[in-house]
Amino acid sequence: MDKLKIIKNFEKLTLDVDNQTSVIANELVMVTSSYNEAVGLINDYLDDPALSDLVYSKVLKMALNNKSTP
């Protein structure tokens, strides 16, 4: 198998994970009352530190994007 093709598979996987994580983070932000509540759920239920970090960043981004301005 071509080495470049293998590397491109990683790139595709990374994009898929990034997109799926954004969708799920948006859903979490929509059903929680605050960023702190969302982070609390992440702390309580996600055991993988790398996944937690990824989800934290997505939830923060979604929370900031969904924040209503006065």
mmCIF file of N, CA and C in Angstrom:
data_model
loop_
_atom_site.group_PDB
_atom_site.id
_atom_site.type_symbol
_atom_site.label_atom_id
_atom_site.label_comp_id
_atom_site.label_asym_id
_atom_site.label_seq_id
_atom_site.Cartn_x
_atom_site.Cartn_y
_atom_site.Cartn_z
ATOM 1 N N MET A 1 0.852 -1.192 0.000
ATOM 2 C CA MET A 1 0.000 0.000 0.000
ATOM 3 C C MET A 1 0.892 1.248 0.000
ATOM 4 N N ASP A 2 0.460 2.252 -0.662
ATOM 5 C CA ASP A 2 1.197 3.505 -0.784
ATOM 6 C C ASP A 2 1.265 4.222 0.570
ATOM 7 N N LYS A 3 2.467 4.643 0.955
ATOM 8 C CA LYS A 3 2.672 5.322 2.240
ATOM 9 C C LYS A 3 1.845 6.594 2.346
ATOM 10 N N LEU A 4 1.804 7.365 1.265
ATOM 11 C CA LEU A 4 1.044 8.614 1.280
ATOM 12 C C LEU A 4 -0.453 8.348 1.466
ATOM 13 N N LYS A 5 -0.930 7.271 0.867
ATOM 14 C CA LYS A 5 -2.338 6.910 1.005
ATOM 15 C C LYS A 5 -2.679 6.584 2.465
ATOM 16 N N ILE A 6 -1.756 5.907 3.135
ATOM 17 C CA ILE A 6 -1.959 5.586 4.553
ATOM 18 C C ILE A 6 -2.032 6.870 5.376
ATOM 19 N N ILE A 7 -1.127 7.790 5.126
ATOM 20 C CA ILE A 7 -1.115 9.067 5.849
ATOM 21 C C ILE A 7 -2.404 9.841 5.590
ATOM 22 N N LYS A 8 -2.877 9.835 4.362
ATOM 23 C CA LYS A 8 -4.127 10.532 4.021
ATOM 24 C C LYS A 8 -5.312 9.923 4.776
ATOM 25 N N ASN A 9 -5.255 8.613 5.047
ATOM 26 C CA ASN A 9 -6.315 7.984 5.843
ATOM 27 C C ASN A 9 -6.355 8.561 7.255
ATOM 28 N N PHE A 10 -5.178 8.828 7.846
ATOM 29 C CA PHE A 10 -5.136 9.479 9.153
ATOM 30 C C PHE A 10 -5.761 10.866 9.097
ATOM 31 N N GLU A 11 -5.452 11.581 8.030
ATOM 32 C CA GLU A 11 -5.980 12.931 7.858
ATOM 33 C C GLU A 11 -7.512 12.898 7.771
ATOM 34 N N LYS A 12 -8.042 11.960 7.005
ATOM 35 C CA LYS A 12 -9.495 11.820 6.868
ATOM 36 C C LYS A 12 -10.126 11.461 8.209
ATOM 37 N N LEU A 13 -9.501 10.535 8.923
ATOM 38 C CA LEU A 13 -10.008 10.137 10.234
ATOM 39 C C LEU A 13 -10.026 11.320 11.192
ATOM 40 N N THR A 14 -8.965 12.105 11.173
ATOM 41 C CA THR A 14 -8.884 13.282 12.042
ATOM 42 C C THR A 14 -10.001 14.272 11.728
ATOM 43 N N LEU A 15 -10.263 14.508 10.456
ATOM 44 C CA LEU A 15 -11.349 15.421 10.069
ATOM 45 C C LEU A 15 -12.705 14.878 10.495
ATOM 46 N N ASP A 16 -12.909 13.578 10.338
ATOM 47 C CA ASP A 16 -14.169 12.964 10.751
ATOM 48 C C ASP A 16 -14.374 13.109 12.257
ATOM 49 N N VAL A 17 -13.336 12.833 13.029
ATOM 50 C CA VAL A 17 -13.419 12.950 14.488
ATOM 51 C C VAL A 17 -13.689 14.400 14.883
ATOM 52 N N ASP A 18 -12.992 15.330 14.235
ATOM 53 C CA ASP A 18 -13.172 16.752 14.527
ATOM 54 C C ASP A 18 -14.615 17.179 14.262
ATOM 55 N N ASN A 19 -15.157 16.780 13.125
ATOM 56 C CA ASN A 19 -16.540 17.148 12.791
ATOM 57 C C ASN A 19 -17.544 16.511 13.741
ATOM 58 N N GLN A 20 -17.380 15.242 14.030
ATOM 59 C CA GLN A 20 -18.300 14.549 14.927
ATOM 60 C C GLN A 20 -18.230 15.138 16.334
ATOM 61 N N THR A 21 -17.020 15.465 16.778
ATOM 62 C CA THR A 21 -16.854 16.050 18.111
ATOM 63 C C THR A 21 -17.530 17.412 18.189
ATOM 64 N N SER A 22 -17.448 18.185 17.130
ATOM 65 C CA SER A 22 -18.115 19.492 17.104
ATOM 66 C C SER A 22 -19.635 19.337 17.225
ATOM 67 N N VAL A 23 -20.190 18.379 16.507
ATOM 68 C CA VAL A 23 -21.636 18.150 16.548
ATOM 69 C C VAL A 23 -22.068 17.737 17.947
ATOM 70 N N ILE A 24 -21.334 16.802 18.539
ATOM 71 C CA ILE A 24 -21.694 16.319 19.874
ATOM 72 C C ILE A 24 -21.510 17.420 20.914
ATOM 73 N N ALA A 25 -20.436 18.202 20.802
ATOM 74 C CA ALA A 25 -20.215 19.305 21.739
ATOM 75 C C ALA A 25 -21.341 20.317 21.643
ATOM 76 N N ASN A 26 -21.800 20.602 20.444
ATOM 77 C CA ASN A 26 -22.909 21.531 20.264
ATOM 78 C C ASN A 26 -24.170 20.988 20.943
ATOM 79 N N GLU A 27 -24.424 19.700 20.785
ATOM 80 C CA GLU A 27 -25.579 19.080 21.437
ATOM 81 C C GLU A 27 -25.469 19.202 22.956
ATOM 82 N N LEU A 28 -24.266 18.976 23.492
ATOM 83 C CA LEU A 28 -24.062 19.069 24.936
ATOM 84 C C LEU A 28 -24.304 20.490 25.432
ATOM 85 N N VAL A 29 -23.806 21.464 24.698
ATOM 86 C CA VAL A 29 -24.007 22.865 25.080
ATOM 87 C C VAL A 29 -25.495 23.228 25.060
ATOM 88 N N MET A 30 -26.216 22.688 24.088
ATOM 89 C CA MET A 30 -27.633 23.015 23.960
ATOM 90 C C MET A 30 -28.479 22.430 25.099
ATOM 91 N N VAL A 31 -28.049 21.316 25.688
ATOM 92 C CA VAL A 31 -28.862 20.675 26.727
ATOM 93 C C VAL A 31 -28.386 20.968 28.145
ATOM 94 N N THR A 32 -27.287 21.684 28.278
ATOM 95 C CA THR A 32 -26.815 22.060 29.608
ATOM 96 C C THR A 32 -27.075 23.542 29.833
ATOM 97 N N SER A 33 -27.158 23.905 31.091
ATOM 98 C CA SER A 33 -27.505 25.286 31.399
ATOM 99 C C SER A 33 -26.297 26.221 31.428
ATOM 100 N N SER A 34 -25.094 25.637 31.461
ATOM 101 C CA SER A 34 -23.901 26.477 31.498
ATOM 102 C C SER A 34 -22.687 25.695 31.014
ATOM 103 N N TYR A 35 -21.652 26.442 30.680
ATOM 104 C CA TYR A 35 -20.379 25.824 30.303
ATOM 105 C C TYR A 35 -19.868 24.980 31.465
ATOM 106 N N ASN A 36 -19.999 25.488 32.705
ATOM 107 C CA ASN A 36 -19.519 24.755 33.875
ATOM 108 C C ASN A 36 -20.231 23.418 34.039
ATOM 109 N N GLU A 37 -21.521 23.387 33.747
ATOM 110 C CA GLU A 37 -22.256 22.124 33.829
ATOM 111 C C GLU A 37 -21.733 21.142 32.783
ATOM 112 N N ALA A 38 -21.501 21.625 31.585
ATOM 113 C CA ALA A 38 -20.973 20.763 30.521
ATOM 114 C C ALA A 38 -19.598 20.215 30.903
ATOM 115 N N VAL A 39 -18.739 21.072 31.442
ATOM 116 C CA VAL A 39 -17.405 20.641 31.866
ATOM 117 C C VAL A 39 -17.507 19.634 33.005
ATOM 118 N N GLY A 40 -18.446 19.838 33.909
ATOM 119 C CA GLY A 40 -18.653 18.886 34.998
ATOM 120 C C GLY A 40 -19.014 17.503 34.476
ATOM 121 N N LEU A 41 -19.873 17.457 33.480
ATOM 122 C CA LEU A 41 -20.242 16.175 32.880
ATOM 123 C C LEU A 41 -19.038 15.516 32.213
ATOM 124 N N ILE A 42 -18.235 16.327 31.523
ATOM 125 C CA ILE A 42 -17.024 15.797 30.890
ATOM 126 C C ILE A 42 -16.104 15.211 31.950
ATOM 127 N N ASN A 43 -15.886 15.941 33.038
ATOM 128 C CA ASN A 43 -15.018 15.471 34.124
ATOM 129 C C ASN A 43 -15.538 14.182 34.744
ATOM 130 N N ASP A 44 -16.852 14.095 34.897
ATOM 131 C CA ASP A 44 -17.441 12.941 35.564
ATOM 132 C C ASP A 44 -17.456 11.678 34.708
ATOM 133 N N TYR A 45 -17.600 11.834 33.401
ATOM 134 C CA TYR A 45 -17.886 10.659 32.583
ATOM 135 C C TYR A 45 -16.878 10.313 31.498
ATOM 136 N N LEU A 46 -15.965 11.211 31.159
ATOM 137 C CA LEU A 46 -14.944 10.873 30.159
ATOM 138 C C LEU A 46 -13.637 10.548 30.874
ATOM 139 N N ASP A 47 -13.153 9.335 30.673
ATOM 140 C CA ASP A 47 -11.942 8.879 31.364
ATOM 141 C C ASP A 47 -10.658 9.134 30.577
ATOM 142 N N ASP A 48 -10.767 9.314 29.277
ATOM 143 C CA ASP A 48 -9.595 9.488 28.428
ATOM 144 C C ASP A 48 -9.181 10.955 28.416
ATOM 145 N N PRO A 49 -8.000 11.285 28.959
ATOM 146 C CA PRO A 49 -7.568 12.692 29.030
ATOM 147 C C PRO A 49 -7.477 13.373 27.660
ATOM 148 N N ALA A 50 -7.009 12.670 26.646
ATOM 149 C CA ALA A 50 -6.893 13.276 25.313
ATOM 150 C C ALA A 50 -8.279 13.603 24.761
ATOM 151 N N LEU A 51 -9.217 12.696 24.945
ATOM 152 C CA LEU A 51 -10.580 12.938 24.488
ATOM 153 C C LEU A 51 -11.205 14.079 25.282
ATOM 154 N N SER A 52 -10.978 14.092 26.577
ATOM 155 C CA SER A 52 -11.507 15.175 27.411
ATOM 156 C C SER A 52 -11.010 16.531 26.942
ATOM 157 N N ASP A 53 -9.714 16.631 26.659
ATOM 158 C CA ASP A 53 -9.147 17.901 26.182
ATOM 159 C C ASP A 53 -9.795 18.337 24.872
ATOM 160 N N LEU A 54 -9.983 17.383 23.965
ATOM 161 C CA LEU A 54 -10.617 17.695 22.685
ATOM 162 C C LEU A 54 -12.045 18.188 22.906
ATOM 163 N N VAL A 55 -12.782 17.485 23.755
ATOM 164 C CA VAL A 55 -14.173 17.859 24.008
ATOM 165 C C VAL A 55 -14.246 19.202 24.738
ATOM 166 N N TYR A 56 -13.360 19.447 25.711
ATOM 167 C CA TYR A 56 -13.338 20.753 26.391
ATOM 168 C C TYR A 56 -13.228 21.882 25.379
ATOM 169 N N SER A 57 -12.270 21.750 24.462
ATOM 170 C CA SER A 57 -12.050 22.836 23.508
ATOM 171 C C SER A 57 -13.263 23.024 22.605
ATOM 172 N N LYS A 58 -13.896 21.935 22.200
ATOM 173 C CA LYS A 58 -15.081 22.039 21.343
ATOM 174 C C LYS A 58 -16.256 22.639 22.104
ATOM 175 N N VAL A 59 -16.448 22.208 23.350
ATOM 176 C CA VAL A 59 -17.560 22.729 24.159
ATOM 177 C C VAL A 59 -17.361 24.220 24.414
ATOM 178 N N LEU A 60 -16.134 24.617 24.720
ATOM 179 C CA LEU A 60 -15.862 26.041 24.929
ATOM 180 C C LEU A 60 -16.169 26.831 23.667
ATOM 181 N N LYS A 61 -15.720 26.333 22.524
ATOM 182 C CA LYS A 61 -15.985 27.017 21.256
ATOM 183 C C LYS A 61 -17.483 27.125 20.999
ATOM 184 N N MET A 62 -18.210 26.026 21.215
ATOM 185 C CA MET A 62 -19.658 26.032 20.993
ATOM 186 C C MET A 62 -20.359 26.962 21.974
ATOM 187 N N ALA A 63 -19.911 26.936 23.213
ATOM 188 C CA ALA A 63 -20.527 27.796 24.237
ATOM 189 C C ALA A 63 -20.329 29.264 23.872
ATOM 190 N N LEU A 64 -19.146 29.596 23.404
ATOM 191 C CA LEU A 64 -18.886 30.987 23.019
ATOM 192 C C LEU A 64 -19.677 31.375 21.782
ATOM 193 N N ASN A 65 -19.817 30.460 20.842
ATOM 194 C CA ASN A 65 -20.587 30.738 19.630
ATOM 195 C C ASN A 65 -22.083 30.870 19.910
ATOM 196 N N ASN A 66 -22.576 30.128 20.903
ATOM 197 C CA ASN A 66 -24.006 30.141 21.213
ATOM 198 C C ASN A 66 -24.365 31.194 22.264
ATOM 199 N N LYS A 67 -23.372 31.855 22.802
ATOM 200 C CA LYS A 67 -23.598 32.844 23.843
ATOM 201 C C LYS A 67 -24.426 33.999 23.274
ATOM 202 N N SER A 68 -25.504 34.313 23.953
ATOM 203 C CA SER A 68 -26.335 35.417 23.465
ATOM 204 C C SER A 68 -25.726 36.739 23.895
ATOM 205 N N THR A 69 -25.791 37.698 23.034
ATOM 206 C CA THR A 69 -25.248 39.021 23.350
ATOM 207 C C THR A 69 -26.395 39.914 23.826
ATOM 208 N N PRO A 70 -26.129 40.770 24.779
ATOM 209 C CA PRO A 70 -27.193 41.633 25.322
ATOM 210 C C PRO A 70 -27.688 42.644 24.299
#
